Short mmCIF file of C-alpha atoms in Angstrom, two decimals:
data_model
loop_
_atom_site.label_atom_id
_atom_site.label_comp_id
_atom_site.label_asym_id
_atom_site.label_seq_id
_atom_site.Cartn_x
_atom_site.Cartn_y
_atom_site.Cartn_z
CA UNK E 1 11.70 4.14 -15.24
CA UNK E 2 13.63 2.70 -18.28
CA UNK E 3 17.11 3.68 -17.15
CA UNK E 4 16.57 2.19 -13.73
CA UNK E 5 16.93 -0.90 -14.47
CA UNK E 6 20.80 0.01 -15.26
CA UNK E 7 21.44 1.23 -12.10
CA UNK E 8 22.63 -0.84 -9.17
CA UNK E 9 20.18 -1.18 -6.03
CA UNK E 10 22.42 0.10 -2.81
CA UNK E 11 21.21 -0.41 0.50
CA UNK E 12 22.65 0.17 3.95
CA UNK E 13 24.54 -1.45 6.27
CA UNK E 14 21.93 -2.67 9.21
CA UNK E 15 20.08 -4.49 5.92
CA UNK E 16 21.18 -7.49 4.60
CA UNK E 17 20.45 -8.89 1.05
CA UNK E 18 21.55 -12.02 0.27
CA UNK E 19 20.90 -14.59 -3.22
CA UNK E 20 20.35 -18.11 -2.88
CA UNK E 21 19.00 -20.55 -5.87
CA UNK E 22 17.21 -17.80 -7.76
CA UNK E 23 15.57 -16.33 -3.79
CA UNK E 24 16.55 -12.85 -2.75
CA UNK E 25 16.35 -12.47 0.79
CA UNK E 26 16.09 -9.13 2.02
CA UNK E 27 16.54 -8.72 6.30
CA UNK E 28 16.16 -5.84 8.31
CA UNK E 29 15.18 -4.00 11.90
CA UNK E 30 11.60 -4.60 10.68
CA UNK E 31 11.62 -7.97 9.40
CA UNK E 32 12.05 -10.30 6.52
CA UNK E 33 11.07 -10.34 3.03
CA UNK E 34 11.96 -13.19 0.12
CA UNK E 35 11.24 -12.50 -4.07
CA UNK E 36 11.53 -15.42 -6.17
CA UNK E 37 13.17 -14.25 -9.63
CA UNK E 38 12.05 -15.67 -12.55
CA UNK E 39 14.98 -17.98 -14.64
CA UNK E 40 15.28 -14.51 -16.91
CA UNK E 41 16.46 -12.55 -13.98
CA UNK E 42 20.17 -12.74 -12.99
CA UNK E 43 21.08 -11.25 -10.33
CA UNK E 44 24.12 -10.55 -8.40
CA UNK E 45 25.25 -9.54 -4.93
CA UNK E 46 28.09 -7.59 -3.95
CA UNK E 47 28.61 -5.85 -0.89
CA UNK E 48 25.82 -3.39 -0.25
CA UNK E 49 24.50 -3.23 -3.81
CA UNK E 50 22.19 -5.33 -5.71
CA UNK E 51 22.80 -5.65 -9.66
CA UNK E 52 20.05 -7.33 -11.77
CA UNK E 53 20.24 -8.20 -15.28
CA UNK E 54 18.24 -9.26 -18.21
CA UNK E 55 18.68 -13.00 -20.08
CA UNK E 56 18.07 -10.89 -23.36
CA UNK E 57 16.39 -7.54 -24.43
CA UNK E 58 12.87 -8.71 -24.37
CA UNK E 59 13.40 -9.16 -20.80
CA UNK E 60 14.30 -5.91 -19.91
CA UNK E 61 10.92 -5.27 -18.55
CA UNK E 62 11.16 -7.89 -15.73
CA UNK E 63 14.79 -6.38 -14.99
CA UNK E 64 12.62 -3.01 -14.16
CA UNK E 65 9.96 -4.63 -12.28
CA UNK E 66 12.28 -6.92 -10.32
CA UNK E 67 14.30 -3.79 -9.45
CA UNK E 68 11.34 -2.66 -8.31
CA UNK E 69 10.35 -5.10 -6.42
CA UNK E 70 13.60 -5.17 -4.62
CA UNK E 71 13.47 -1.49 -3.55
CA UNK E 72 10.59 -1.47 -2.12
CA UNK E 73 11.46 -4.44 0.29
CA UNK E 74 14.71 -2.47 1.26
CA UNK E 75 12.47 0.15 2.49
CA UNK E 76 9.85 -1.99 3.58
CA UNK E 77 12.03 -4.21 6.15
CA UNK E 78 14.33 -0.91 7.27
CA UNK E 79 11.39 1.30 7.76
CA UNK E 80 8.04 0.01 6.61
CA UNK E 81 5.56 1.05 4.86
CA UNK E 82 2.26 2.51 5.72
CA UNK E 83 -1.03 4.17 4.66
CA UNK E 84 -3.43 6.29 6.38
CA UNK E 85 -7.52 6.45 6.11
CA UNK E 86 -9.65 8.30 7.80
CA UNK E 87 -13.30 7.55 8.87
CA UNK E 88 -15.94 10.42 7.61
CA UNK E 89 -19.49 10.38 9.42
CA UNK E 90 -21.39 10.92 12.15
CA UNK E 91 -20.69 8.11 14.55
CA UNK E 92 -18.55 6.63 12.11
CA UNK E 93 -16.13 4.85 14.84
CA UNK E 94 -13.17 2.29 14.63
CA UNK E 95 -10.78 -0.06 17.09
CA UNK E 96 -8.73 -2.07 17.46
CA UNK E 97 -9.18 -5.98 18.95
CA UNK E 98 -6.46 -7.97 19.24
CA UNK E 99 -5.06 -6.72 16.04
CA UNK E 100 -7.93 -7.11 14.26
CA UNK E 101 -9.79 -3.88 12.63
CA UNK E 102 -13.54 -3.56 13.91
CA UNK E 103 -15.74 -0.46 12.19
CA UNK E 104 -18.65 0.72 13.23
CA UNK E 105 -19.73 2.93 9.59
CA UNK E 106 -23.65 3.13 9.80
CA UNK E 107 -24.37 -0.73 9.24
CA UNK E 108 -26.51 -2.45 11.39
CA UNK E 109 -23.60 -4.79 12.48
CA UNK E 110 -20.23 -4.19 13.30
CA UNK E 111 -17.45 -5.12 10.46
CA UNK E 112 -14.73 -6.93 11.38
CA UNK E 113 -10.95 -7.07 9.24
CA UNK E 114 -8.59 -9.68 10.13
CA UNK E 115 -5.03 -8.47 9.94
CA UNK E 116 -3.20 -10.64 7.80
CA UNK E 117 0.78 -11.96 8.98
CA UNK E 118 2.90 -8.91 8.95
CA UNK E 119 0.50 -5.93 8.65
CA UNK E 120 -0.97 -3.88 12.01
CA UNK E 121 -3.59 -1.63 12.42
CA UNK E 122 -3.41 1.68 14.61
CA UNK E 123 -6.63 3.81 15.49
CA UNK E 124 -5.94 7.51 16.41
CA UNK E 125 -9.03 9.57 16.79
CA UNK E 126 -10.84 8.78 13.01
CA UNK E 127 -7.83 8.20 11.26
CA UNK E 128 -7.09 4.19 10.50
CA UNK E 129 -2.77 3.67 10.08
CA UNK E 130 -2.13 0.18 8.11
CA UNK E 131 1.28 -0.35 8.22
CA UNK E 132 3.74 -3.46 7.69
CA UNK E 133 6.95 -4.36 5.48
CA UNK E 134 5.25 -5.43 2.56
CA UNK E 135 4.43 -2.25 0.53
CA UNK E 136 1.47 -4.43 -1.71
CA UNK E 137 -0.02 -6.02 1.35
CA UNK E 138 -0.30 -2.80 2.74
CA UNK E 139 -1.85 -1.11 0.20
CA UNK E 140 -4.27 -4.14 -0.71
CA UNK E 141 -5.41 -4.17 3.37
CA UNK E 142 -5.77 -0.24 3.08
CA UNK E 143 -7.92 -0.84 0.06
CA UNK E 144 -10.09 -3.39 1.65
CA UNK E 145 -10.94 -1.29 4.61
CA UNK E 146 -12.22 1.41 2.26
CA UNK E 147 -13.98 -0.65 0.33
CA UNK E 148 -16.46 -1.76 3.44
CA UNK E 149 -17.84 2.37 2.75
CA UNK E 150 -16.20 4.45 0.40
CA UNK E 151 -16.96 7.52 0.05
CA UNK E 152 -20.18 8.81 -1.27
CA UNK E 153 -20.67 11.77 -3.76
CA UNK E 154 -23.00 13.64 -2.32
CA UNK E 155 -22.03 14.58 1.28
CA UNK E 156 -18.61 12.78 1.15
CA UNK E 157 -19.11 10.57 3.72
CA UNK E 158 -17.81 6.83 4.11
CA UNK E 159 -13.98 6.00 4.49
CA UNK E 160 -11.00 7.66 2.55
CA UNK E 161 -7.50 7.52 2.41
CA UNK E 162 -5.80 10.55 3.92
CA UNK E 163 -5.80 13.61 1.80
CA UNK E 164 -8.36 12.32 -0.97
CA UNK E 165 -10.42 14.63 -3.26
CA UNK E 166 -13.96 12.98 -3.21
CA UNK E 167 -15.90 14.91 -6.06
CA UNK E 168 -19.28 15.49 -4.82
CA UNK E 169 -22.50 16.11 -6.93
CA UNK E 170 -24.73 18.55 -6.83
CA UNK E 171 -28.15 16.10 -6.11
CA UNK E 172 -31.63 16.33 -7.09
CA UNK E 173 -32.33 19.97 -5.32
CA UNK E 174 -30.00 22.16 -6.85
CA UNK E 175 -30.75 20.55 -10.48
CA UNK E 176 -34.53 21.35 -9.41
CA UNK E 177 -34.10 24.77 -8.97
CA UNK E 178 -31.74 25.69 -11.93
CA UNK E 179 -28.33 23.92 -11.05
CA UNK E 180 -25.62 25.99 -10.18
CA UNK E 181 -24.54 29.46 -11.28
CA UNK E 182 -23.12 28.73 -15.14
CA UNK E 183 -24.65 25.01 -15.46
CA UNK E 184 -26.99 24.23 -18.79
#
């Protein structure tokens, strides 16, 4: 991560990068996307490659964060980013309305997540797709559907992103009758 600050940020052709007043505006197929750098940021444009520089060495940091930053709008507005959940229960159920998120995950009510500007919501059988050109919106959306029922530890059930390890207890029976083979 150190060194990448050092290297120049290339992008393609169909995206467009482009530096106005301290604004780096990124355009693709996908979309838009505009970072404001901070005044010990300079930054400079030149045909399909981003270079970004620090004001002195204790703002090399920011240099690697910025760079960052940049990246992952390249990718974000040429091919977006996305993040998968899926929905573990019995009856455990999800849709889509009008691109908003409604769950059905053992409440008494149904829970309803407004998409924000920019991110869209995709139901396929229990799995839950977030997707959209802002790789932190994304994940903070994904992370506030899972946190309406994340998943328990004893039977795993609640919602998860794709691929998870849940580590699941053992619960009150097994500890009753001497835990499990080569527990103290």
């Amino acid at each position: 991560m150190a060194k990448l600050r050092q290297k120049p940020i290339t992008f393609e052709s169909d995206t467009r990068v482009s530096l106005n007043q301290g604004r780096i505006k990124v355009s693709g197929p996908k979309g838009d996307m505009e970072i404001e750098l901070p005044s010990v940021v300079k930054a400079q444009v030149a045909q399909n490659e981003v270079t970004l520089a620090a004001a002195s060495v204790k703002d090399n940091p920011m240099v690697g964060l910025y760079n960052s930053l940049i990246r992952n709008a390249i990718t974000g507005v040429k091919s977006g980013w996305q993040k998968t959940l899926e929905l573990v229960g019995v009856g455990f159920r999800a849709q889509v309305d009008g691109g908003n998120l409604t769950l059905n995950v053992g409440f008494s009510h149904q829970v309803k997540i407004n998409a924000p500007q920019g991110i869209s919501f995709e139901v396929k059988d229990n799995k839950i797709t977030v997707s959209g050109i802002n790789k932190y919106e994304v994940g903070e959306v994904a992370a506030n559907v899972r946190r309406v029922k994340p998943p328990e530890p004893y039977k795993g059930k609640g919602i998860r992103y794709l691929n998870e390890v849940v580590r699941k207890k053992l619960g009150k029976a097994a500890k009753a009758i001497g835990g499990a083979p080569g527990a103290k």
